[in-house]
Amino acid sequence: MKKVKKILISQPRPQTGRNPYTDMEADFGVQCDFHQLIKVEGIGVREFRDQHVYLEDYTAVIVNSRLGIDHYFRMAEEMRFNVPETMHYYCISEAVGNYLQKYINYRKRKVFFPSVETNKVEELLPQIKRHS
């Protein structure tokens, strides 16, 4: 059996010295190489409008990352769209839901996410059906 000597990690190198990768390097004697393989870039307003997506037609948004939240509100601002207070947000995790506080007045009635114990996306379906 071959011994693992190098591991490729598809993200930028963590800024702090305290992370699981440095522990892994010390404990197992492996070398971790960090390379950002995925780069997410937002599209422009013109390109977005060409897709005939109108933000005012929607009463809820499903977000799965902080970056998705950033791009949604950036696009709304560039399109001069005031996101209504009644908008519902369905988030993939509580951390993503809490990140919404950066952009909205956070209320439990507007932000939904799976319970912390299971953190499964399937738990969002009953909530989405309840607030149709």
Short mmCIF file of N, CA and C in Angstrom, two decimals:
data_model
loop_
_atom_site.label_atom_id
_atom_site.label_comp_id
_atom_site.label_asym_id
_atom_site.label_seq_id
_atom_site.Cartn_x
_atom_site.Cartn_y
_atom_site.Cartn_z
N MET A 1 0.84 -1.17 0.00
CA MET A 1 0.00 0.00 0.00
C MET A 1 0.89 1.24 0.00
N LYS A 2 0.51 2.24 -0.83
CA LYS A 2 1.27 3.47 -0.95
C LYS A 2 0.96 4.41 0.20
N LYS A 3 1.97 5.09 0.66
CA LYS A 3 1.80 6.08 1.72
C LYS A 3 1.51 7.44 1.09
N VAL A 4 0.56 8.15 1.66
CA VAL A 4 0.19 9.48 1.16
C VAL A 4 1.25 10.47 1.62
N LYS A 5 1.81 11.21 0.66
CA LYS A 5 2.85 12.18 0.99
C LYS A 5 2.39 13.62 0.76
N LYS A 6 1.55 13.82 -0.26
CA LYS A 6 1.06 15.16 -0.59
C LYS A 6 -0.45 15.13 -0.76
N ILE A 7 -1.10 16.19 -0.28
CA ILE A 7 -2.55 16.31 -0.41
C ILE A 7 -2.86 17.65 -1.07
N LEU A 8 -3.71 17.60 -2.12
CA LEU A 8 -4.15 18.80 -2.80
C LEU A 8 -5.46 19.26 -2.16
N ILE A 9 -5.49 20.50 -1.70
CA ILE A 9 -6.69 21.06 -1.07
C ILE A 9 -7.17 22.21 -1.94
N SER A 10 -8.43 22.12 -2.37
CA SER A 10 -8.96 23.06 -3.35
C SER A 10 -9.55 24.30 -2.70
N GLN A 11 -8.74 25.01 -1.98
CA GLN A 11 -9.12 26.29 -1.38
C GLN A 11 -7.86 27.08 -1.09
N PRO A 12 -8.00 28.37 -0.85
CA PRO A 12 -6.80 29.15 -0.52
C PRO A 12 -6.25 28.74 0.84
N ARG A 13 -4.97 28.98 1.04
CA ARG A 13 -4.34 28.65 2.32
C ARG A 13 -4.98 29.47 3.43
N PRO A 14 -5.38 28.82 4.55
CA PRO A 14 -5.98 29.57 5.66
C PRO A 14 -5.01 30.62 6.20
N GLN A 15 -5.56 31.77 6.57
CA GLN A 15 -4.74 32.88 7.06
C GLN A 15 -4.17 32.62 8.45
N THR A 16 -4.93 31.92 9.28
CA THR A 16 -4.46 31.66 10.64
C THR A 16 -3.65 30.37 10.67
N GLY A 17 -2.75 30.29 11.61
CA GLY A 17 -1.94 29.10 11.76
C GLY A 17 -2.68 27.96 12.43
N ARG A 18 -3.81 28.29 13.05
CA ARG A 18 -4.58 27.27 13.76
C ARG A 18 -5.70 26.78 12.84
N ASN A 19 -5.46 25.68 12.18
CA ASN A 19 -6.46 25.06 11.31
C ASN A 19 -6.18 23.56 11.26
N PRO A 20 -7.13 22.77 10.81
CA PRO A 20 -6.95 21.32 10.82
C PRO A 20 -5.84 20.83 9.89
N TYR A 21 -5.50 21.62 8.89
CA TYR A 21 -4.49 21.18 7.93
C TYR A 21 -3.09 21.20 8.53
N THR A 22 -2.79 22.21 9.34
CA THR A 22 -1.46 22.22 9.99
C THR A 22 -1.34 21.08 10.98
N ASP A 23 -2.46 20.77 11.66
CA ASP A 23 -2.44 19.62 12.59
C ASP A 23 -2.19 18.32 11.82
N MET A 24 -2.84 18.19 10.66
CA MET A 24 -2.68 16.99 9.84
C MET A 24 -1.24 16.87 9.34
N GLU A 25 -0.65 17.99 8.94
CA GLU A 25 0.74 17.97 8.48
C GLU A 25 1.68 17.52 9.60
N ALA A 26 1.43 18.03 10.81
CA ALA A 26 2.30 17.68 11.93
C ALA A 26 2.10 16.23 12.38
N ASP A 27 0.84 15.80 12.46
CA ASP A 27 0.55 14.46 12.97
C ASP A 27 0.94 13.35 12.01
N PHE A 28 0.69 13.54 10.71
CA PHE A 28 0.88 12.46 9.76
C PHE A 28 2.08 12.65 8.83
N GLY A 29 2.74 13.80 8.92
CA GLY A 29 3.91 14.03 8.09
C GLY A 29 3.60 14.15 6.60
N VAL A 30 2.46 14.74 6.28
CA VAL A 30 2.10 14.95 4.88
C VAL A 30 2.28 16.42 4.53
N GLN A 31 2.34 16.70 3.24
CA GLN A 31 2.46 18.07 2.77
C GLN A 31 1.13 18.47 2.13
N CYS A 32 0.56 19.58 2.57
CA CYS A 32 -0.70 20.07 2.01
C CYS A 32 -0.41 21.20 1.03
N ASP A 33 -0.86 21.03 -0.20
CA ASP A 33 -0.73 22.07 -1.22
C ASP A 33 -2.10 22.70 -1.43
N PHE A 34 -2.16 24.02 -1.30
CA PHE A 34 -3.42 24.75 -1.43
C PHE A 34 -3.46 25.44 -2.78
N HIS A 35 -4.51 25.15 -3.56
CA HIS A 35 -4.73 25.80 -4.85
C HIS A 35 -6.22 26.06 -4.98
N GLN A 36 -6.58 27.29 -5.24
CA GLN A 36 -7.98 27.63 -5.41
C GLN A 36 -8.41 27.19 -6.81
N LEU A 37 -9.21 26.14 -6.89
CA LEU A 37 -9.60 25.57 -8.17
C LEU A 37 -10.89 26.19 -8.71
N ILE A 38 -11.69 26.76 -7.82
CA ILE A 38 -12.98 27.32 -8.23
C ILE A 38 -12.99 28.80 -7.90
N LYS A 39 -13.43 29.59 -8.86
CA LYS A 39 -13.56 31.03 -8.65
C LYS A 39 -14.97 31.43 -9.06
N VAL A 40 -15.71 32.01 -8.15
CA VAL A 40 -17.09 32.40 -8.43
C VAL A 40 -17.11 33.89 -8.73
N GLU A 41 -17.66 34.23 -9.89
CA GLU A 41 -17.78 35.62 -10.28
C GLU A 41 -19.23 35.92 -10.60
N GLY A 42 -19.69 37.06 -10.15
CA GLY A 42 -21.04 37.47 -10.45
C GLY A 42 -21.17 37.97 -11.87
N ILE A 43 -22.37 37.86 -12.40
CA ILE A 43 -22.61 38.37 -13.75
C ILE A 43 -23.05 39.81 -13.67
N GLY A 44 -23.00 40.50 -14.77
CA GLY A 44 -23.40 41.90 -14.82
C GLY A 44 -24.92 42.04 -14.94
N VAL A 45 -25.40 43.24 -14.72
CA VAL A 45 -26.83 43.51 -14.76
C VAL A 45 -27.39 43.24 -16.15
N ARG A 46 -26.68 43.65 -17.17
CA ARG A 46 -27.18 43.45 -18.54
C ARG A 46 -27.37 41.97 -18.83
N GLU A 47 -26.39 41.18 -18.47
CA GLU A 47 -26.47 39.73 -18.68
C GLU A 47 -27.62 39.12 -17.88
N PHE A 48 -27.82 39.61 -16.65
CA PHE A 48 -28.90 39.13 -15.79
C PHE A 48 -30.26 39.47 -16.40
N ARG A 49 -30.40 40.69 -16.89
CA ARG A 49 -31.68 41.10 -17.50
C ARG A 49 -31.93 40.34 -18.81
N ASP A 50 -30.88 39.99 -19.52
CA ASP A 50 -31.04 39.22 -20.75
C ASP A 50 -31.65 37.84 -20.49
N GLN A 51 -31.52 37.35 -19.27
CA GLN A 51 -32.08 36.05 -18.91
C GLN A 51 -33.56 36.17 -18.51
N HIS A 52 -34.10 37.37 -18.54
CA HIS A 52 -35.50 37.65 -18.21
C HIS A 52 -35.87 37.17 -16.80
N VAL A 53 -34.99 37.43 -15.85
CA VAL A 53 -35.26 37.16 -14.45
C VAL A 53 -35.57 38.49 -13.79
N TYR A 54 -36.75 38.59 -13.19
CA TYR A 54 -37.17 39.83 -12.55
C TYR A 54 -37.31 39.58 -11.06
N LEU A 55 -36.48 40.23 -10.28
CA LEU A 55 -36.44 40.01 -8.83
C LEU A 55 -37.77 40.32 -8.16
N GLU A 56 -38.53 41.26 -8.70
CA GLU A 56 -39.79 41.65 -8.07
C GLU A 56 -40.86 40.57 -8.20
N ASP A 57 -40.65 39.57 -9.05
CA ASP A 57 -41.62 38.48 -9.22
C ASP A 57 -41.54 37.43 -8.12
N TYR A 58 -40.53 37.49 -7.27
CA TYR A 58 -40.29 36.44 -6.29
C TYR A 58 -40.55 36.93 -4.87
N THR A 59 -41.11 36.03 -4.05
CA THR A 59 -41.39 36.36 -2.65
C THR A 59 -40.47 35.59 -1.71
N ALA A 60 -39.63 34.72 -2.25
CA ALA A 60 -38.71 33.94 -1.42
C ALA A 60 -37.44 33.65 -2.22
N VAL A 61 -36.35 33.43 -1.48
CA VAL A 61 -35.06 33.12 -2.08
C VAL A 61 -34.46 31.96 -1.31
N ILE A 62 -33.91 30.99 -2.03
CA ILE A 62 -33.17 29.89 -1.40
C ILE A 62 -31.69 30.17 -1.62
N VAL A 63 -30.94 30.30 -0.53
CA VAL A 63 -29.51 30.59 -0.63
C VAL A 63 -28.72 29.45 -0.01
N ASN A 64 -27.59 29.14 -0.61
CA ASN A 64 -26.78 28.04 -0.09
C ASN A 64 -25.38 28.45 0.32
N SER A 65 -25.07 29.76 0.23
CA SER A 65 -23.74 30.17 0.67
C SER A 65 -23.73 31.67 0.96
N ARG A 66 -22.74 32.09 1.69
CA ARG A 66 -22.57 33.52 1.97
C ARG A 66 -22.28 34.29 0.69
N LEU A 67 -21.53 33.67 -0.19
CA LEU A 67 -21.21 34.30 -1.46
C LEU A 67 -22.47 34.52 -2.29
N GLY A 68 -23.40 33.55 -2.22
CA GLY A 68 -24.67 33.70 -2.92
C GLY A 68 -25.47 34.87 -2.38
N ILE A 69 -25.44 35.07 -1.07
CA ILE A 69 -26.12 36.21 -0.45
C ILE A 69 -25.49 37.52 -0.93
N ASP A 70 -24.16 37.56 -0.92
CA ASP A 70 -23.47 38.76 -1.39
C ASP A 70 -23.85 39.12 -2.81
N HIS A 71 -23.86 38.12 -3.70
CA HIS A 71 -24.18 38.38 -5.10
C HIS A 71 -25.65 38.75 -5.29
N TYR A 72 -26.55 38.16 -4.53
CA TYR A 72 -27.97 38.50 -4.65
C TYR A 72 -28.19 39.97 -4.30
N PHE A 73 -27.65 40.40 -3.17
CA PHE A 73 -27.87 41.79 -2.75
C PHE A 73 -27.07 42.77 -3.61
N ARG A 74 -25.93 42.35 -4.14
CA ARG A 74 -25.19 43.19 -5.08
C ARG A 74 -26.01 43.41 -6.34
N MET A 75 -26.59 42.33 -6.84
CA MET A 75 -27.39 42.43 -8.05
C MET A 75 -28.64 43.29 -7.80
N ALA A 76 -29.27 43.12 -6.65
CA ALA A 76 -30.45 43.93 -6.32
C ALA A 76 -30.09 45.41 -6.26
N GLU A 77 -28.94 45.72 -5.68
CA GLU A 77 -28.51 47.11 -5.58
C GLU A 77 -28.19 47.69 -6.96
N GLU A 78 -27.51 46.93 -7.80
CA GLU A 78 -27.17 47.41 -9.14
C GLU A 78 -28.40 47.60 -10.00
N MET A 79 -29.43 46.80 -9.76
CA MET A 79 -30.67 46.93 -10.52
C MET A 79 -31.63 47.94 -9.89
N ARG A 80 -31.18 48.55 -8.81
CA ARG A 80 -32.00 49.52 -8.06
C ARG A 80 -33.31 48.89 -7.60
N PHE A 81 -33.22 47.66 -7.14
CA PHE A 81 -34.39 46.93 -6.63
C PHE A 81 -34.35 46.95 -5.12
N ASN A 82 -35.41 47.49 -4.51
CA ASN A 82 -35.53 47.47 -3.06
C ASN A 82 -36.08 46.11 -2.64
N VAL A 83 -35.28 45.33 -1.93
CA VAL A 83 -35.73 44.02 -1.47
C VAL A 83 -36.80 44.26 -0.41
N PRO A 84 -38.03 43.72 -0.61
CA PRO A 84 -39.11 43.99 0.34
C PRO A 84 -38.88 43.33 1.69
N GLU A 85 -39.46 43.94 2.72
CA GLU A 85 -39.36 43.40 4.08
C GLU A 85 -40.04 42.04 4.20
N THR A 86 -40.97 41.75 3.31
CA THR A 86 -41.74 40.50 3.38
C THR A 86 -41.03 39.33 2.72
N MET A 87 -39.87 39.55 2.15
CA MET A 87 -39.12 38.48 1.46
C MET A 87 -38.75 37.39 2.46
N HIS A 88 -38.94 36.12 2.06
CA HIS A 88 -38.54 34.98 2.89
C HIS A 88 -37.22 34.43 2.36
N TYR A 89 -36.38 33.96 3.28
CA TYR A 89 -35.07 33.41 2.92
C TYR A 89 -34.96 31.99 3.48
N TYR A 90 -34.70 31.04 2.61
CA TYR A 90 -34.49 29.65 3.01
C TYR A 90 -33.01 29.37 2.84
N CYS A 91 -32.36 29.06 3.95
CA CYS A 91 -30.90 28.92 3.97
C CYS A 91 -30.50 27.47 4.19
N ILE A 92 -29.35 27.12 3.67
CA ILE A 92 -28.84 25.76 3.76
C ILE A 92 -28.35 25.43 5.18
N SER A 93 -27.94 26.46 5.94
CA SER A 93 -27.47 26.23 7.30
C SER A 93 -27.72 27.49 8.14
N GLU A 94 -27.59 27.33 9.44
CA GLU A 94 -27.82 28.46 10.35
C GLU A 94 -26.75 29.54 10.15
N ALA A 95 -25.53 29.14 9.85
CA ALA A 95 -24.46 30.12 9.63
C ALA A 95 -24.78 31.02 8.44
N VAL A 96 -25.31 30.44 7.37
CA VAL A 96 -25.69 31.23 6.21
C VAL A 96 -26.86 32.14 6.57
N GLY A 97 -27.80 31.62 7.36
CA GLY A 97 -28.94 32.43 7.81
C GLY A 97 -28.50 33.61 8.66
N ASN A 98 -27.55 33.38 9.54
CA ASN A 98 -27.05 34.47 10.38
C ASN A 98 -26.29 35.52 9.57
N TYR A 99 -25.69 35.10 8.48
CA TYR A 99 -24.96 36.04 7.62
C TYR A 99 -25.90 37.06 6.98
N LEU A 100 -27.17 36.70 6.85
CA LEU A 100 -28.16 37.63 6.28
C LEU A 100 -28.29 38.91 7.09
N GLN A 101 -27.91 38.88 8.35
CA GLN A 101 -28.00 40.07 9.21
C GLN A 101 -27.20 41.22 8.64
N LYS A 102 -26.25 40.93 7.82
CA LYS A 102 -25.44 41.97 7.19
C LYS A 102 -26.30 42.82 6.25
N TYR A 103 -27.37 42.24 5.70
CA TYR A 103 -28.16 42.92 4.69
C TYR A 103 -29.60 43.23 5.10
N ILE A 104 -30.16 42.46 6.01
CA ILE A 104 -31.58 42.64 6.35
C ILE A 104 -31.75 42.79 7.85
N ASN A 105 -32.95 43.25 8.23
CA ASN A 105 -33.35 43.25 9.63
C ASN A 105 -33.79 41.82 9.95
N TYR A 106 -32.98 41.10 10.70
CA TYR A 106 -33.15 39.67 10.91
C TYR A 106 -34.36 39.38 11.79
N ARG A 107 -35.29 38.57 11.27
CA ARG A 107 -36.43 38.10 12.06
C ARG A 107 -36.62 36.62 11.78
N LYS A 108 -37.00 35.89 12.82
CA LYS A 108 -37.17 34.45 12.66
C LYS A 108 -38.28 34.09 11.68
N ARG A 109 -39.25 34.97 11.52
CA ARG A 109 -40.37 34.67 10.64
C ARG A 109 -39.98 34.76 9.17
N LYS A 110 -38.82 35.33 8.87
CA LYS A 110 -38.40 35.52 7.49
C LYS A 110 -37.27 34.60 7.06
N VAL A 111 -36.51 34.10 8.01
CA VAL A 111 -35.32 33.31 7.70
C VAL A 111 -35.52 31.88 8.22
N PHE A 112 -35.39 30.91 7.32
CA PHE A 112 -35.61 29.52 7.68
C PHE A 112 -34.37 28.70 7.33
N PHE A 113 -34.05 27.75 8.20
CA PHE A 113 -32.92 26.85 7.96
C PHE A 113 -33.18 25.55 8.70
N PRO A 114 -32.52 24.45 8.32
CA PRO A 114 -32.71 23.17 9.01
C PRO A 114 -32.25 23.25 10.46
N SER A 115 -32.75 22.33 11.27
CA SER A 115 -32.34 22.33 12.68
C SER A 115 -30.85 22.03 12.79
N VAL A 116 -30.25 22.51 13.85
CA VAL A 116 -28.81 22.39 14.04
C VAL A 116 -28.39 20.93 14.22
N GLU A 117 -29.27 20.12 14.83
CA GLU A 117 -28.90 18.73 15.11
C GLU A 117 -28.67 17.93 13.83
N THR A 118 -29.57 18.10 12.85
CA THR A 118 -29.44 17.29 11.64
C THR A 118 -28.83 18.07 10.48
N ASN A 119 -29.23 19.33 10.34
CA ASN A 119 -28.70 20.21 9.30
C ASN A 119 -28.87 19.60 7.90
N LYS A 120 -30.06 19.04 7.64
CA LYS A 120 -30.34 18.44 6.34
C LYS A 120 -31.22 19.36 5.51
N VAL A 121 -30.91 19.44 4.25
CA VAL A 121 -31.66 20.30 3.33
C VAL A 121 -33.10 19.82 3.21
N GLU A 122 -33.33 18.52 3.33
CA GLU A 122 -34.67 17.98 3.19
C GLU A 122 -35.63 18.56 4.22
N GLU A 123 -35.11 19.06 5.33
CA GLU A 123 -35.96 19.66 6.36
C GLU A 123 -36.55 21.00 5.92
N LEU A 124 -36.01 21.59 4.88
CA LEU A 124 -36.55 22.86 4.38
C LEU A 124 -37.86 22.66 3.62
N LEU A 125 -38.08 21.49 3.05
CA LEU A 125 -39.27 21.26 2.24
C LEU A 125 -40.58 21.51 2.99
N PRO A 126 -40.77 20.98 4.21
CA PRO A 126 -42.02 21.29 4.92
C PRO A 126 -42.19 22.78 5.20
N GLN A 127 -41.09 23.47 5.48
CA GLN A 127 -41.16 24.91 5.73
C GLN A 127 -41.54 25.67 4.47
N ILE A 128 -41.00 25.24 3.33
CA ILE A 128 -41.32 25.89 2.06
C ILE A 128 -42.80 25.66 1.74
N LYS A 129 -43.31 24.43 1.96
CA LYS A 129 -44.71 24.14 1.70
C LYS A 129 -45.64 24.92 2.61
N ARG A 130 -45.24 25.09 3.85
CA ARG A 130 -46.06 25.82 4.83
C ARG A 130 -46.20 27.30 4.45
N HIS A 131 -45.18 27.88 3.86
CA HIS A 131 -45.17 29.29 3.50
C HIS A 131 -45.32 29.51 2.01
N SER A 132 -46.13 28.70 1.38
CA SER A 132 -46.28 28.84 -0.07
C SER A 132 -47.01 30.14 -0.37
#
